Short mmCIF file of C-alpha atoms and ligand atoms in Angstrom, two decimals:
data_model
loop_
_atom_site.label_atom_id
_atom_site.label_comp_id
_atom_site.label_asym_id
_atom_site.label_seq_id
_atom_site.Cartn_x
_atom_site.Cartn_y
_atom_site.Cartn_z
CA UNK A 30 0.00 0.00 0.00
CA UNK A 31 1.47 3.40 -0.68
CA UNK A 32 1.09 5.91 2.60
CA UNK A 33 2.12 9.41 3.88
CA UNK A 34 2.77 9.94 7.47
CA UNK A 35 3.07 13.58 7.66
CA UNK A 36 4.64 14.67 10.97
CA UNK A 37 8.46 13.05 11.61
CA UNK A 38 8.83 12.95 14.92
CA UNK A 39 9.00 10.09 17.30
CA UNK A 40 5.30 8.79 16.26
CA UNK A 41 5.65 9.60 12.47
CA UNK A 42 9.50 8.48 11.99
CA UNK A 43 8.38 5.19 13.76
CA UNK A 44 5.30 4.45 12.25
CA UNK A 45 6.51 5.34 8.94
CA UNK A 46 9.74 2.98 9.68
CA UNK A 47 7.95 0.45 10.77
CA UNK A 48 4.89 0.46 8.13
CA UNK A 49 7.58 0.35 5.30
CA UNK A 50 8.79 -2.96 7.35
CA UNK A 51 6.06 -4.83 6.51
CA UNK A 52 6.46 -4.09 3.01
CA UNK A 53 4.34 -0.80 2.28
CA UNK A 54 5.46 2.25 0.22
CA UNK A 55 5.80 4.75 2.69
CA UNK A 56 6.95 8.76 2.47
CA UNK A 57 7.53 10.70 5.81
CA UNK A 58 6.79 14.52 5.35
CA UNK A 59 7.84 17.27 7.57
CA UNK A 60 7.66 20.94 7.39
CA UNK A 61 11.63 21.22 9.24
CA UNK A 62 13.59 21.73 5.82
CA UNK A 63 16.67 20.23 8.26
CA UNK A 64 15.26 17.20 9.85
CA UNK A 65 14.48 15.74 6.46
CA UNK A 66 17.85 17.08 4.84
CA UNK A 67 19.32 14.95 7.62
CA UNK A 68 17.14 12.00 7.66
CA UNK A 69 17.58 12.00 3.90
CA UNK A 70 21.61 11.79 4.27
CA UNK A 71 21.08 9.04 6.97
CA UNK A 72 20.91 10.90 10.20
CA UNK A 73 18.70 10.03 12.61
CA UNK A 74 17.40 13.11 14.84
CA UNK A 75 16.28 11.61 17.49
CA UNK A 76 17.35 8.33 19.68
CA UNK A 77 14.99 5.27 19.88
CA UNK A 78 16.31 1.53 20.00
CA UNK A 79 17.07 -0.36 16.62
CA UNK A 80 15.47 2.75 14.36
CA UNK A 81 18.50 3.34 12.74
CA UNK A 82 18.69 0.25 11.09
CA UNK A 83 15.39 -0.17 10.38
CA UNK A 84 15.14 3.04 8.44
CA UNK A 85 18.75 2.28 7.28
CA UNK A 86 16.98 -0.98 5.39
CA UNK A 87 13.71 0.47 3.99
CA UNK A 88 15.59 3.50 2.64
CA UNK A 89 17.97 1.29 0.82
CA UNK A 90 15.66 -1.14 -0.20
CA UNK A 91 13.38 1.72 -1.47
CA UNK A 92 10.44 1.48 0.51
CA UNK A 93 10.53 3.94 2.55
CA UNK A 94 11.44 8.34 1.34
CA UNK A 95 11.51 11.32 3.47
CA UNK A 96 10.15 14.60 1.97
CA UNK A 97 8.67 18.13 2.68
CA UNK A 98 6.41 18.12 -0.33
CA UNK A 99 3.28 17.54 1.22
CA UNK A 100 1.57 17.68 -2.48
CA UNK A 101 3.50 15.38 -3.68
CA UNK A 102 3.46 12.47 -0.98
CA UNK A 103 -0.69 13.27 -0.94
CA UNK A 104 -0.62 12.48 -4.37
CA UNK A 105 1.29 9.43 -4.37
CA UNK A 106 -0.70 7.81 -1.52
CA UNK A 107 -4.05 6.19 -0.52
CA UNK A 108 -3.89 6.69 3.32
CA UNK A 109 -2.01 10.25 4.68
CA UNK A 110 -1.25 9.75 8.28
CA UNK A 111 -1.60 13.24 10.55
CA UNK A 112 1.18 12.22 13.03
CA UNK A 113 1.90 16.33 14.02
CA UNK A 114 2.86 18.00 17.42
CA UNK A 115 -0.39 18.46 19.20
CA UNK A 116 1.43 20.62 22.53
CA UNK A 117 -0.80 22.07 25.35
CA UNK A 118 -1.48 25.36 24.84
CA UNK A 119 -1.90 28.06 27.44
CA UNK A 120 -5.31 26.78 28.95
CA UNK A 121 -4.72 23.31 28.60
CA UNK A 122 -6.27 22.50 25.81
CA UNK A 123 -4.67 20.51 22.27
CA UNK A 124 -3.26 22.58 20.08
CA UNK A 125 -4.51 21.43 17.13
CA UNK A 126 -3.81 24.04 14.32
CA UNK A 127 -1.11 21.90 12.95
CA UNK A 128 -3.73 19.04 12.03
CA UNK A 129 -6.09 21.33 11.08
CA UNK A 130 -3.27 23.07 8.67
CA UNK A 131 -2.40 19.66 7.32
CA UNK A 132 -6.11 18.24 6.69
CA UNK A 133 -6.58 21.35 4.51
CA UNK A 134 -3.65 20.36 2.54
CA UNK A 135 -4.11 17.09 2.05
CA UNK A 136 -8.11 18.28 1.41
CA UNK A 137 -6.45 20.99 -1.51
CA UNK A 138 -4.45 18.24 -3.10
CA UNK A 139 -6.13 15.16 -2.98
CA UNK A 140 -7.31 13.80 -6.72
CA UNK A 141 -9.62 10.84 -5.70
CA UNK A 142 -10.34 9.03 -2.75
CA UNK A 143 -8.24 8.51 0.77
CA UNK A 144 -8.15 7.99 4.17
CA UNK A 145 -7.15 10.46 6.52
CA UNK A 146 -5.59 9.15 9.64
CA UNK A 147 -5.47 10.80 13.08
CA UNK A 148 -2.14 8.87 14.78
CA UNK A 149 -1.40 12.12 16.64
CA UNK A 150 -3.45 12.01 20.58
CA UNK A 151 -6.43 14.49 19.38
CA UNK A 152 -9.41 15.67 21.69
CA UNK A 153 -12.98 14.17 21.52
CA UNK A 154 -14.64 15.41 18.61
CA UNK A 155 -11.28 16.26 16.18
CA UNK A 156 -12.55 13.71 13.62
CA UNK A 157 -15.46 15.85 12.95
CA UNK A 158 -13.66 19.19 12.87
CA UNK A 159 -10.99 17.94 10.55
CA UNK A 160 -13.58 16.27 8.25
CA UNK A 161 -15.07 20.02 7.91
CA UNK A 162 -11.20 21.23 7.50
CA UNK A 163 -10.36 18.55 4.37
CA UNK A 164 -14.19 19.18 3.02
CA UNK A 165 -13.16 22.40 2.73
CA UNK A 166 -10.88 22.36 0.27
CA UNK A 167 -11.86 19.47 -2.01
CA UNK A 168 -14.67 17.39 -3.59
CA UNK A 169 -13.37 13.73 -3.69
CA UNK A 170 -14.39 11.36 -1.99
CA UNK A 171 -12.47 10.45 1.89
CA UNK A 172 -12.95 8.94 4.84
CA UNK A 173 -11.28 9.99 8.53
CA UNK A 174 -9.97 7.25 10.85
CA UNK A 175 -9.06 7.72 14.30
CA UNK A 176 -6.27 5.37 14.91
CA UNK A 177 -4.12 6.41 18.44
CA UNK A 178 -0.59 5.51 19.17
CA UNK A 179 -0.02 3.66 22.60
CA UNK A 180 3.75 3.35 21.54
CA UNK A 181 6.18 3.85 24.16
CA UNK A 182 9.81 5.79 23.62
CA UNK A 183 12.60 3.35 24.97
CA UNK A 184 10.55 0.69 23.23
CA UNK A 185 8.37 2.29 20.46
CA UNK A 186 9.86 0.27 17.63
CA UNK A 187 8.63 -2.99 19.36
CA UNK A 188 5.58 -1.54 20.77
CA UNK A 189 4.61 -0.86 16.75
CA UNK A 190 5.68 -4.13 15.72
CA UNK A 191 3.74 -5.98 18.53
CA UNK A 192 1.14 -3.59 19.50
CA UNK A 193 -1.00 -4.76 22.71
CA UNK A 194 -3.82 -3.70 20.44
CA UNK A 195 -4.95 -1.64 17.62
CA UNK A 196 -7.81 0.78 18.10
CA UNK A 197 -9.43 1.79 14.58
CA UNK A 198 -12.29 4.41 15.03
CA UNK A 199 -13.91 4.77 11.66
CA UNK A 200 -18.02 4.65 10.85
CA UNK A 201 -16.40 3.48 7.26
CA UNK A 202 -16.79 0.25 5.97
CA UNK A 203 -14.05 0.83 3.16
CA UNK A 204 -11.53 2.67 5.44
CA UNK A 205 -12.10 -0.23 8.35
CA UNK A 206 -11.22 -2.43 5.78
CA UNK A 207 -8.34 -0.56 4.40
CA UNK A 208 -6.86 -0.21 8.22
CA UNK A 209 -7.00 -3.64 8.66
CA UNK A 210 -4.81 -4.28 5.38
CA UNK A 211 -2.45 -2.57 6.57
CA UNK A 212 -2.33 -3.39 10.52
CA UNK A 213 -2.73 -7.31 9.72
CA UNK A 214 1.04 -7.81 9.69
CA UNK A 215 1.57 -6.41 13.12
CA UNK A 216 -1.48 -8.65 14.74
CA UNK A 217 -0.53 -12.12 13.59
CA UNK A 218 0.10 -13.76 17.44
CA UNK A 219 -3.67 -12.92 18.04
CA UNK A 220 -3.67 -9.46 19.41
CA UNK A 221 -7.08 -7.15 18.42
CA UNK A 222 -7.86 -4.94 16.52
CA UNK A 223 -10.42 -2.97 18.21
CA UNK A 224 -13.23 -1.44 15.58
CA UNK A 225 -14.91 1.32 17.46
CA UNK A 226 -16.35 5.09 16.27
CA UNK A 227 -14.40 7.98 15.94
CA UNK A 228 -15.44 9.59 19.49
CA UNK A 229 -14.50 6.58 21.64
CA UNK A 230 -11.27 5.84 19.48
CA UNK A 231 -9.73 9.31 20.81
CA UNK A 232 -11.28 8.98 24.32
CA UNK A 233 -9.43 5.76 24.46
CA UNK A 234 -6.01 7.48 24.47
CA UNK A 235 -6.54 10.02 26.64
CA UNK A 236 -7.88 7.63 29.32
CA UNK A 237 -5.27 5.17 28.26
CA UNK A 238 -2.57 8.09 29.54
CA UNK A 239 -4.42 9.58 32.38
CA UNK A 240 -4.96 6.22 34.04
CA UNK A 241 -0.99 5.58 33.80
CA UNK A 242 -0.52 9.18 35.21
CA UNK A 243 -3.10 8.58 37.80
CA UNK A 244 -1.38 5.07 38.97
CA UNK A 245 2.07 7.22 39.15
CA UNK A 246 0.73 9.94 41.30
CA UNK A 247 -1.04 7.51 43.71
CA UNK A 248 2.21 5.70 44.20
CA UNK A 249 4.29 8.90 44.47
CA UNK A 250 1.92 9.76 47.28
CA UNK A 251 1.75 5.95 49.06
CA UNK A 252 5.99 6.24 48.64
CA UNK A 253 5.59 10.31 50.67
CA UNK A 254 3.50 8.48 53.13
CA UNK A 255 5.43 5.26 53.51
CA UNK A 256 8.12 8.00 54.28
CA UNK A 257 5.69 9.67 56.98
CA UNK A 258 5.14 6.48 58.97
CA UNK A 259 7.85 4.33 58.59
CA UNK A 260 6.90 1.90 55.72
CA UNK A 261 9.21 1.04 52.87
CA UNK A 262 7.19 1.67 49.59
CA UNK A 263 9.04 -0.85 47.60
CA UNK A 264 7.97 -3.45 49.85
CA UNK A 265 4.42 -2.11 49.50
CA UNK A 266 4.98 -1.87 45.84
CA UNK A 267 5.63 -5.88 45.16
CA UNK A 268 2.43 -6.63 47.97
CA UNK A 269 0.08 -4.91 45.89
CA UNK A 270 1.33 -6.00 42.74
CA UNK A 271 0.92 -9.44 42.91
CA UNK A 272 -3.15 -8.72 43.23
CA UNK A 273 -3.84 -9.39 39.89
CA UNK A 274 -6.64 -6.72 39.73
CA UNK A 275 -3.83 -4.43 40.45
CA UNK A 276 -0.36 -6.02 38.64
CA UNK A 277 3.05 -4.53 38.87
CA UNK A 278 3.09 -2.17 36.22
CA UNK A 279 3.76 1.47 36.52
CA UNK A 280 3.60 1.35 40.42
CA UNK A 281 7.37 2.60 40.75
CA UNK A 282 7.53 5.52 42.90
CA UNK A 283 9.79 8.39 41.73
CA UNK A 284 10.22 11.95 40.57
CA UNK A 285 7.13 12.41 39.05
CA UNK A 286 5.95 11.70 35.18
CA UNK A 287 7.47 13.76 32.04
CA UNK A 288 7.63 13.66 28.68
CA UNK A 289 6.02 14.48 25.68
CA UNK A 290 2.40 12.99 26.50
CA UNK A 291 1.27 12.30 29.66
CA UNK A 292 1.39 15.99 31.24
CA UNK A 293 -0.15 17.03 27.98
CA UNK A 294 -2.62 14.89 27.32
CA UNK A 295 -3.59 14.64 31.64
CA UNK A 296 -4.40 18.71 30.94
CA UNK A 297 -6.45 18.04 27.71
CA UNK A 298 -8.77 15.71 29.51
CA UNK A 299 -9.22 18.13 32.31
CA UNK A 300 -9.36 20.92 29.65
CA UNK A 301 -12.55 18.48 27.48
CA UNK A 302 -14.06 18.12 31.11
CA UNK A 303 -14.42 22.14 31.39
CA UNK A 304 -15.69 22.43 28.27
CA UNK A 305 -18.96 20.17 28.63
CA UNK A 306 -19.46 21.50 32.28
CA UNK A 307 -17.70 18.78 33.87
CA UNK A 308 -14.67 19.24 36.63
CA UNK A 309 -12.48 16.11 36.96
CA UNK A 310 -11.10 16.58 40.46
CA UNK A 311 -9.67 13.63 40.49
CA UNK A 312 -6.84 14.60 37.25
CA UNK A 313 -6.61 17.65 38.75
CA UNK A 314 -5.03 16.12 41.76
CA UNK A 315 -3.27 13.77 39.55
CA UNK A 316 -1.70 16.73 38.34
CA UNK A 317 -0.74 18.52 41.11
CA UNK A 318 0.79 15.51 42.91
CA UNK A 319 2.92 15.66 39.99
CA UNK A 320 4.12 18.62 40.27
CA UNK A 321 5.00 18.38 43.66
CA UNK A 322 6.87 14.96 43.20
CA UNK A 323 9.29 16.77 40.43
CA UNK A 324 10.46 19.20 43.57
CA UNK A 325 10.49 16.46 46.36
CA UNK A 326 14.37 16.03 45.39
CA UNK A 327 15.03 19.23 45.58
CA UNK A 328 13.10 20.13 48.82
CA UNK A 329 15.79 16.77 50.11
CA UNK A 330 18.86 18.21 49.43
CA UNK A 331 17.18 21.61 51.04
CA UNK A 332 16.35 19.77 53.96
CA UNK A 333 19.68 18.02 54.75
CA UNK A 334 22.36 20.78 53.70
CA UNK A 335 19.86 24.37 54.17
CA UNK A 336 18.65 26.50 51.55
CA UNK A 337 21.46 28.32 50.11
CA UNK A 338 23.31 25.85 48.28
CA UNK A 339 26.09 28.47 47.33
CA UNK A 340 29.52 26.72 47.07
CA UNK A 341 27.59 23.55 47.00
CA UNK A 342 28.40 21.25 43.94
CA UNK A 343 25.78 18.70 42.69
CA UNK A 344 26.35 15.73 39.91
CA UNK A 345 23.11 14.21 38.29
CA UNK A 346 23.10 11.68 36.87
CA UNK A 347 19.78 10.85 33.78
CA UNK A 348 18.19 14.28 32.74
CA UNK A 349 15.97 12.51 29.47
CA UNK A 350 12.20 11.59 31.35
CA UNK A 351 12.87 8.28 30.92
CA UNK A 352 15.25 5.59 29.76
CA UNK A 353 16.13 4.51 26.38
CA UNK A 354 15.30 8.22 24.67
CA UNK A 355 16.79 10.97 24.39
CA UNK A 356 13.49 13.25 24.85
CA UNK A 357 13.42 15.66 27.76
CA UNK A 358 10.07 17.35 27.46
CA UNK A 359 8.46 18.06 30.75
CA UNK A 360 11.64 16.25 32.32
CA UNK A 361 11.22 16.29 35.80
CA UNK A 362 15.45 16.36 35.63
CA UNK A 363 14.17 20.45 34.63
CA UNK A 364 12.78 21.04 38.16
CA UNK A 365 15.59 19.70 39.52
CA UNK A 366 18.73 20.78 37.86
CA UNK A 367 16.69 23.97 37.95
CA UNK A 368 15.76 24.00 41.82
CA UNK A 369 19.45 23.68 42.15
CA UNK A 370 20.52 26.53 40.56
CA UNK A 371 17.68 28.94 41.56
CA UNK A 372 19.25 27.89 46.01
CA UNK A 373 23.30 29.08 44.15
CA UNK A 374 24.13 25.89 43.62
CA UNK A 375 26.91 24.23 41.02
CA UNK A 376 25.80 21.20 38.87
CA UNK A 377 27.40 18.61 36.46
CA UNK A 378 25.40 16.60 34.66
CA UNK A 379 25.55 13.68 32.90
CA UNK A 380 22.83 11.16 30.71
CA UNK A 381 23.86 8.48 28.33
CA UNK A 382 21.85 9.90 25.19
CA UNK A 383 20.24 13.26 26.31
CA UNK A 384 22.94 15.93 26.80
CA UNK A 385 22.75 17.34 23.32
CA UNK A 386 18.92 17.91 24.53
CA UNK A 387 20.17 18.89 27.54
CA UNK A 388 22.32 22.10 26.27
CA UNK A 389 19.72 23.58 24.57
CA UNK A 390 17.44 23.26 27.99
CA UNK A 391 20.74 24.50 30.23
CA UNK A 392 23.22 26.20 28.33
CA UNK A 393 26.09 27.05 30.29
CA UNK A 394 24.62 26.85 33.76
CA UNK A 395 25.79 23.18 34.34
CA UNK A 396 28.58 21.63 32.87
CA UNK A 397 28.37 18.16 30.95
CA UNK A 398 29.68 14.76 31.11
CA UNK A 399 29.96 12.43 29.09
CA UNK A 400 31.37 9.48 31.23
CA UNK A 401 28.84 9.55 34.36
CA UNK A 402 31.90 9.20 37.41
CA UNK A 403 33.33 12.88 35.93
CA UNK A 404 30.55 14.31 37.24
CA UNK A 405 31.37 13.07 40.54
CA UNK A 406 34.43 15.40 41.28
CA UNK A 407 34.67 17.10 44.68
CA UNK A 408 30.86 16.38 44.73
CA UNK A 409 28.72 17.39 47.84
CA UNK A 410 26.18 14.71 46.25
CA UNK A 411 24.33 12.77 43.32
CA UNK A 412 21.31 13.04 42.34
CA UNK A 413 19.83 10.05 40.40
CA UNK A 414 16.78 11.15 38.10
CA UNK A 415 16.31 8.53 35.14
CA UNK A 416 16.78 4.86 35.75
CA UNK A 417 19.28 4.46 32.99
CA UNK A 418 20.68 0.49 33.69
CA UNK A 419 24.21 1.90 33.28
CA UNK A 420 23.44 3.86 36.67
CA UNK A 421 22.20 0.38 38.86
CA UNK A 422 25.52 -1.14 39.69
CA UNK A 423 28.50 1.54 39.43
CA UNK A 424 31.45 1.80 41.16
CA UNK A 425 30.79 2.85 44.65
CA UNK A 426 34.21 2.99 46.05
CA UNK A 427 35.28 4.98 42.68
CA UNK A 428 32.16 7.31 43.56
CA UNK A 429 33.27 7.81 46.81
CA UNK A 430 36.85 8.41 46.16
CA UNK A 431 35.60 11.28 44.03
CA UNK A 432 32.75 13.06 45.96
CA UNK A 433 33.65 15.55 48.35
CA UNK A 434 31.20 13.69 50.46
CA UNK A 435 29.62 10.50 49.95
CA UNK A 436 25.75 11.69 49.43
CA UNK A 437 22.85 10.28 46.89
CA UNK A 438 19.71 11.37 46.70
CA UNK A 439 17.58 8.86 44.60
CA UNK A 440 14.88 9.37 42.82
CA UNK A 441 14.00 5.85 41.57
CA UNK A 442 15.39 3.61 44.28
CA UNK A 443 18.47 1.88 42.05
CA UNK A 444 20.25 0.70 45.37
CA UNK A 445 19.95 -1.22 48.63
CA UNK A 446 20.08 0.25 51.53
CA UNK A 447 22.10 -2.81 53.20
CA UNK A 448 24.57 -1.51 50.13
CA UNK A 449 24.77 1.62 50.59
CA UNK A 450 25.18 1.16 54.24
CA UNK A 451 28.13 -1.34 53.68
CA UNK A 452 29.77 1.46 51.70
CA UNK A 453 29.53 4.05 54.13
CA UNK A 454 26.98 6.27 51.67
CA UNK A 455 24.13 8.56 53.15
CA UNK A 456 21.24 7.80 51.16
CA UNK A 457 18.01 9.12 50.33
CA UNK A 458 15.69 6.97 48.15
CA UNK A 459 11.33 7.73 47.56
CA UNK A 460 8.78 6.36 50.33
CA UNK A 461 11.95 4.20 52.21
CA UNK A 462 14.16 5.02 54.98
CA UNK A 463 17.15 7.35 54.64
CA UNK A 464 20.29 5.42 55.41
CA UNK A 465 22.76 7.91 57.25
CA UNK A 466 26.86 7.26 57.03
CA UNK A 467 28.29 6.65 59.71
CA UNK A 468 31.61 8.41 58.39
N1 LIG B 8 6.03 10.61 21.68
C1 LIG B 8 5.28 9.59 22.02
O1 LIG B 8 5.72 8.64 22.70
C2 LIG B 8 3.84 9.53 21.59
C3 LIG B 8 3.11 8.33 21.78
C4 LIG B 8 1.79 8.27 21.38
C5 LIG B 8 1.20 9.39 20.81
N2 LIG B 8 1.90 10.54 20.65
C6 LIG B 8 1.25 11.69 20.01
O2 LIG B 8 1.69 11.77 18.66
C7 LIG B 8 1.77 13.15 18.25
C8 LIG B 8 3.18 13.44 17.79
O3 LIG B 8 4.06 13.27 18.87
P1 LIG B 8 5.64 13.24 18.68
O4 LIG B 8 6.21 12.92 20.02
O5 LIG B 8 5.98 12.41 17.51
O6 LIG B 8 5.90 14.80 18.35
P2 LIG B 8 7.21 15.45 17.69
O7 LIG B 8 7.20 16.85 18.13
O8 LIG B 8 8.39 14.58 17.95
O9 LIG B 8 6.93 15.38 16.12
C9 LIG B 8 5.98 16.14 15.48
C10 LIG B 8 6.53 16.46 14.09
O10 LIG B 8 5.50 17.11 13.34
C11 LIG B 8 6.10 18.08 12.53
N3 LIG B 8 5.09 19.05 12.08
C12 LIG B 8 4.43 19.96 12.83
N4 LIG B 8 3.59 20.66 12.04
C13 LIG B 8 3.72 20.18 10.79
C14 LIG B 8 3.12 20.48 9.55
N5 LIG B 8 2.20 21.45 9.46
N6 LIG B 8 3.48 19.79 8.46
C15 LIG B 8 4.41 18.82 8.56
N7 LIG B 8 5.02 18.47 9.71
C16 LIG B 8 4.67 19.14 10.80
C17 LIG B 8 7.18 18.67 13.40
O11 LIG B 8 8.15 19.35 12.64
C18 LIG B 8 7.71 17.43 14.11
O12 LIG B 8 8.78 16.86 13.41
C19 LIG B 8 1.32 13.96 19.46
O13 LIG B 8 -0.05 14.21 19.34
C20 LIG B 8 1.58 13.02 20.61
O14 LIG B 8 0.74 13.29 21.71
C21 LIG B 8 3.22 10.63 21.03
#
């Protein structure tokens, strides 16, 4: 099947990638003249596991083109994915103005039938405003199709591959069917497809990521009041895991949620709820929970060496939201690094793939390692903010040879406090007992 994806980012790039993998024609449009210069000689602008390769293959092998001819691709293909930014704008809401720029286009340029895809998270209603937007501008025949991504970054490529399940919202018979075509390769160990309407299609994303964000917040608050009373969270964690009505997944206390979606999306539902007269108290708190949880580091290292951190020198170690990527939108490593400087402090920072992110975000306020120990130098203490696996067993006499004093503060419980003890560290983990040096 020949497809656009318009939109290169981390949805479009992989979906794109991976839709070419199973033997479609695909062309990847975006409006950034550079990022398709640079895909187009081979360079990948962003970092996700195995993409590379895979887009190293279809591009040899001719399946798969990167362009910013909109036109063109529209032309060439039968289904246009929209897989554009959609960023929160100042009251919450979806920006949308980039899917409603690129339905007219594909509308204006169309020359017989297609189906229009939504991949990018879009509000409650979208499909019908962007059916209006493409009507606009042409008289062939189309069909819209909300079709979310649940991909993950760290893991997107095999989330795509082996999706948990498809969601198609369509009323279409011919664009259901069309969907199916092309998703059959990625379902063939039984997964569903999920044929539902347009409305519920985008509602399922958005309570998709405000569930997750609500489990994180609840355990960010269990792991403050395991603190409180004298509980250890991770214990808690693993005893209410094993309830299968609960299961272990995203129960790991921390730092609070980033990234690209969940903060974004979390204030879109709350944003929908507004609009039809509806407050969602419970999001709200989801939210500010989070916010709180991305300064609970910070308000630490307040608490054990005072608030004026002049003189003070800080290494952190993980600044991208997550493992695996190299995205640090809505990072909660910002707060940090950022609470650090605002009480005079100095900071050296260090993550495996995000430090060219990381410059533009800092500038020359920190300075940046590549090698995580040379951070450590004459150290008062590290900071741990992604769970990176490099960071789970380093070398703690080497770290403690280096710091000034031997100090974490960790903000997604990597190490033992049995360890640390035996190596004469003070420690400060989420929702568990400091362990104090004795030194
Ligand atoms: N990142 C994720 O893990 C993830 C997962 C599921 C869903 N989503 C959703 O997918 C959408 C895209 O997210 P992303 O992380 O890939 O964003 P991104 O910012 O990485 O990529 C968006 C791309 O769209 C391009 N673009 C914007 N306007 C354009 C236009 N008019 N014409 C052509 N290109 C244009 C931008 O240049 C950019 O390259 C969002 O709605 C997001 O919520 C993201």
């Amino acid at each position: 099947m020949k497809l656009c994806v318009v939109g290169t980012g981390y949805v479009g790039l992989v979906a794109g990638t991976c839709f070419a993998e199973s033997g479609n024609d695909v062309t990847c449009v975006d409006n950034q003249v550079a990022k398709i210069e640079s895909l187009r000689q081979g360079v990948v602008p962003i970092y996700e596991p195995g993409l590379e390769e895979l887009i190293r293959r279809n591009v040899a092998e001719g399946r798969l083109t990167f362009s910013t001819d909109l036109a063109d691709a529209v032309k060439k293909s039968v289904v246009c994915f929209i897989a554009v930014g959609t960023p929160s704008g100042d009251d919450g809401a979806a920006d949308l103005s980039a899917v409603w720029a690129v339905g007219r286009e594909i509308g204006r340029t169309m020359d017989g039938y297609r189906v229009v895809v939504t991949k990018s998270t879009v509000p409650v209603g979208t499909h019908r405003r962007l059916r209006d937007e493409v009507a606009s501008t042409t008289t062939h025949p189309f069909d819209v199709v909300s079709n979310p991504e649940f991909m993950k970054e760290g893991a997107a490529i095999d989330d795509f591959m082996k999706p948990d399940r498809v969601v198609i919202g369509t009323e279409s018979a011919r664009a259901r069917q069309i969907m199916h075509e092309l998703y059959d390769p990625f379902v063939r160990t039984g997964n569903p497809v999920l044929d539902m309407d347009n409305a519920s299609a985008e509602m399922t994303k958005y309570a998709a990521n405000a569930l997750l964000a609500t489990k994180i917040s609840f355990m960010n608050e269990i792991a403050n009041l395991s603190e409180r009373v004298g509980a250890d969270v991770e214990l808690v964690r693993r005893g209410i895991g094993y309830d299968r009505r609960i299961g272990h997944h995203f129960l790991f206390p921390g730092v609070g949620y980033g990234g690209s979606c969940f903060p974004k999306d979390v204030k879109a539902v709350i944003h929908t709820a507004h609009e039809q007269g509806m407050a969602f108290p419970l999001l709200n708190a989801v939210e500010e929970v989070n916010e709180a949880q991305k300064r609970r580091l910070v308000t630490k290292v307040l608490d054990h060496f005072g608030s004026d951190l002049s003189g003070k020198r800080f290494a952190v170690w993980g600044l991208a939201f997550k493992p695996k990527t190299d995205d640090m939108r809505e990072a909660p490593s910002l707060t940090v690094v950022n609470g650090l400087l605002a009480a005079g402090a100095t900071v050296a920072v260090h993550d495996p793939e995000a430090l060219n992110e990381a410059r533009r975000h800092f500038g020359d306020r920190v300075t940046y390692s590549r090698v995580n120990y040379d951070t450590l130098q004459d150290a008062d203490a590290l900071l741990i903010i992604t769970e990176w696996n490099e960071f789970r067993r380093p070398d703690f006499p080497r770290m403690k040879q280096l710091m000034r004093r031997p100090v974490i503060f960790d903000g997604r419980n990597l190490y033992e406090a049995d360890v640390m003890r035996a190596q004469g560290f003070t420690y400060f983990p989420i929702g568990r007992a400091v362990v104090r040096s004795q030194a």
